[in-house]
Coordinates of C-alpha atoms in Angstrom, one line a residue:
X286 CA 61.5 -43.8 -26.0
X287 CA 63.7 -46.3 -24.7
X288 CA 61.0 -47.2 -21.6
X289 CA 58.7 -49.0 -24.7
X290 CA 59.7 -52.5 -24.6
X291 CA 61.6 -53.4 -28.2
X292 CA 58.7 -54.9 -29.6
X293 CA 56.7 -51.4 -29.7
X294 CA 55.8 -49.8 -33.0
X295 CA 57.1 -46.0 -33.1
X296 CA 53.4 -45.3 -33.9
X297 CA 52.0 -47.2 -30.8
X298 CA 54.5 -44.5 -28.4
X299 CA 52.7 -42.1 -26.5
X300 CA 54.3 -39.0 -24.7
X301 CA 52.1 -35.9 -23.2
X302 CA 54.6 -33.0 -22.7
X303 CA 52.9 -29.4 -21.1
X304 CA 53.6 -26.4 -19.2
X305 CA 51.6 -24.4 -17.5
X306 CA 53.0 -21.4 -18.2
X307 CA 51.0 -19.2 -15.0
X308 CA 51.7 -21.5 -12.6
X309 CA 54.9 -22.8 -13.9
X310 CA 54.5 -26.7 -14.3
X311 CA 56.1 -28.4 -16.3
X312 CA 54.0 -31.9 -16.8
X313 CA 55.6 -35.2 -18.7
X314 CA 53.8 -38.4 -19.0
X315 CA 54.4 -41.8 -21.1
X316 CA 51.9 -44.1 -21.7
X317 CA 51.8 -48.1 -22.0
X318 CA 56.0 -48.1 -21.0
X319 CA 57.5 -50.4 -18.9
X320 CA 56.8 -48.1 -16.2
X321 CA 60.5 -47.7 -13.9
X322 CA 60.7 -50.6 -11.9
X323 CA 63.0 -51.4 -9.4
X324 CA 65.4 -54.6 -8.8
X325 CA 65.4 -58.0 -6.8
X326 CA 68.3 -56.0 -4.8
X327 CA 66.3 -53.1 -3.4
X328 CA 62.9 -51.6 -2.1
X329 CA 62.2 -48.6 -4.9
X330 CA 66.1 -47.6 -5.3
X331 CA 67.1 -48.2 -1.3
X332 CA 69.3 -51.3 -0.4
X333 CA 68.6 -52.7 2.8
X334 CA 71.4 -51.0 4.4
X335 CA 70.1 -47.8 2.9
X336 CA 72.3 -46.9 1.0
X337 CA 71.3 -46.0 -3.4
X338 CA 70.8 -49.1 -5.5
X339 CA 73.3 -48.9 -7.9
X340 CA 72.0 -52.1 -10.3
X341 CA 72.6 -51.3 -14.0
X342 CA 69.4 -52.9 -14.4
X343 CA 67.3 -51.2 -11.8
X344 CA 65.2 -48.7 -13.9
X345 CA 64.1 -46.7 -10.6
X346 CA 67.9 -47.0 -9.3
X347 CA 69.3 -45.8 -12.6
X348 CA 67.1 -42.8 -12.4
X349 CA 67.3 -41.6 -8.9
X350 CA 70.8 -42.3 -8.7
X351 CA 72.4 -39.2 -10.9
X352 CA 75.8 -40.3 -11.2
X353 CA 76.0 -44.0 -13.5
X354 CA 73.6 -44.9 -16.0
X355 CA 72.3 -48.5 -16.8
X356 CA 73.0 -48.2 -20.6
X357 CA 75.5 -47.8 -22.8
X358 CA 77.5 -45.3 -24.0
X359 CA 75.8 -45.4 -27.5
X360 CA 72.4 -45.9 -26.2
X361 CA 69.3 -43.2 -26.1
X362 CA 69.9 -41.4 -22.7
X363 CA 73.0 -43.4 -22.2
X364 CA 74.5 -39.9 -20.3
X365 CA 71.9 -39.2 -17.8
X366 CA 71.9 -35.5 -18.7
X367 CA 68.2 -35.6 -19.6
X368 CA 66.8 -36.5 -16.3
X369 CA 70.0 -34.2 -14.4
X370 CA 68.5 -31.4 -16.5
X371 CA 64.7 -32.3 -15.4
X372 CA 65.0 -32.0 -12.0
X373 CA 67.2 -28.9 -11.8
X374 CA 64.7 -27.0 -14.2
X375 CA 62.7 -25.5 -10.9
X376 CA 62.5 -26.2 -7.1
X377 CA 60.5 -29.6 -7.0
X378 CA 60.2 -32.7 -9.4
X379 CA 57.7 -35.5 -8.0
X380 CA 58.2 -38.6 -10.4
X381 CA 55.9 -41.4 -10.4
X382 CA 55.6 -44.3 -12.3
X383 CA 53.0 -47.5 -12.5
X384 CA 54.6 -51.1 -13.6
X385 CA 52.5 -53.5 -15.9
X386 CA 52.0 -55.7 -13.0
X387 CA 50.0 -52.9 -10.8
X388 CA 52.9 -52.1 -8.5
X389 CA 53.3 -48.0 -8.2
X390 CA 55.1 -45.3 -6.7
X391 CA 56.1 -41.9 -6.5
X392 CA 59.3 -39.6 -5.5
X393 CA 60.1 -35.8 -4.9
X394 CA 63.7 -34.1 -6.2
X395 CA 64.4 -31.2 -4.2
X396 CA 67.0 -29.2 -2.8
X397 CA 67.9 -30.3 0.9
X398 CA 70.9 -28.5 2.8
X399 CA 72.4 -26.5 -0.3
X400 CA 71.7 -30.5 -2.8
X401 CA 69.5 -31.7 -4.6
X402 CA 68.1 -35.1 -3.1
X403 CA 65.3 -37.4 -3.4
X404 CA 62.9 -39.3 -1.0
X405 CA 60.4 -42.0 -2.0
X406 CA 56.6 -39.9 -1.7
X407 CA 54.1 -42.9 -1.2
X408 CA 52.0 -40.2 0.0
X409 CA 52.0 -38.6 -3.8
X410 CA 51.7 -42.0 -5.4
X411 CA 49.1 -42.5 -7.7
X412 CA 48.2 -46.0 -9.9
X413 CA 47.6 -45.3 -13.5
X414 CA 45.2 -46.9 -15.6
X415 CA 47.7 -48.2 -17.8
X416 CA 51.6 -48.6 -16.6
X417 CA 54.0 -45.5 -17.4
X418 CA 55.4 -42.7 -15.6
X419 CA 55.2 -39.4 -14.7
X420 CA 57.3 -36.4 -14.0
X421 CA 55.8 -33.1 -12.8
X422 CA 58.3 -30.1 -11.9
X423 CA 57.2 -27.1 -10.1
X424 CA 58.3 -23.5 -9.8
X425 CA 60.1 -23.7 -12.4
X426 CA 63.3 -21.5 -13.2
X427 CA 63.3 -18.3 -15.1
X428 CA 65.4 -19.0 -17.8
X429 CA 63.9 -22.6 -17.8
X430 CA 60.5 -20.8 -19.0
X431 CA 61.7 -18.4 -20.7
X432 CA 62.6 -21.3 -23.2
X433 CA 59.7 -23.2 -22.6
X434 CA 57.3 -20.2 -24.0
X435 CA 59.4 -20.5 -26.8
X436 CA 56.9 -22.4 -29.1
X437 CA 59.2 -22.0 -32.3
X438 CA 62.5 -23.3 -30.6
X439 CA 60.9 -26.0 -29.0
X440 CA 59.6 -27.5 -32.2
X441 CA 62.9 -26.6 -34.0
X442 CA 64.8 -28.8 -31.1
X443 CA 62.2 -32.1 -31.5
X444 CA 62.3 -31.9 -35.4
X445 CA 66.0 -31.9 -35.3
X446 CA 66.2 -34.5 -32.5
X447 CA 63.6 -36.9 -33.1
X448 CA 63.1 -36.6 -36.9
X449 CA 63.8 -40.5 -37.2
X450 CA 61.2 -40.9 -34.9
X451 CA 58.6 -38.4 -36.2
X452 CA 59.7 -40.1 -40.1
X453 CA 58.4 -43.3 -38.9
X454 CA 55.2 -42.7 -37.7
X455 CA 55.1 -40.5 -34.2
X456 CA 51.6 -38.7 -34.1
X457 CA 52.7 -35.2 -34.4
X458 CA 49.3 -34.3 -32.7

């Protein structure tokens, strides 16, 4: 929730979580966020000299860029282990994402050499009618769908989690 600018009610949020169990897809996409832009300093989490943006204020950098985080220690996803645990749940993640002022663009996770690394995918960009973004992981691992068909665990996990959230107006649709 923390890619809604401060000003958004909890009831205005949008999230769209589903996985296609047969093909195993796991699909995430936010609606009317701030999108995941990137900073004065780089070109979509790549410094001029190529090396990873590593701005605590690049939202792209932040999330490409596994190993520091752009928030603090108290803050929602201050520990990165959400979007760590994303990408390693199959064999390819493509992420895209659509800022307020029209810019877009996309990336793919996947294992290179024996590592997981990422490469900016204009080719897989897509604009969105309103900003946001978009994660989509594919093949994804046994034991990752094992838990994923596991409706009652699933809800269990958000009630427990985001019950402030849900308590203050999230659509449970």
């Amino acid at each position: 929730f923390d890619a809604y600018s401060q000003s958004t009610q909890y009831k205005d949020m949008k999230l769209i979580f589903k996985y296609d169990a047969d093909n195993r897809i796991f699909y995430y996409r936010d609606f009317k966020t701030q999108g995941m832009p990137h900073c004065s300093e780089c070109d979509w989490g790549v410094k001029p000299d190529g090396k990873a943006c590593t701005n605590d204020h690049c939202g792209w950098g932040c999330y490409h860029n596994l190993a520091y985080s752009g928030k603090s220690g108290s803050s929602l996803g201050s520990r990165g282990m959400g979007k760590s645990l994303r990408i390693e749940s199959g064999k390819r993640t493509l992420i895209r994402t659509t800022l307020p002022d029209g810019r877009y663009i996309a990336s793919v996770w996947q294992i290179v050499d024996g590592d997981w690394q990422w490469k900016k995918a204009p080719e897989e960009a897509k604009k969105f009618s309103n900003a946001g973004s978009e994660m989509i992981t594919y093949d994804v691992k046994e034991k990752v769908h094992d838990e994923l068909l596991n409706y009652n665990d699933i809800i269990k996990a958000i009630q427990e989690k985001w019950f402030r959230l849900i308590d203050k107006g999230v659509d449970r649709k």
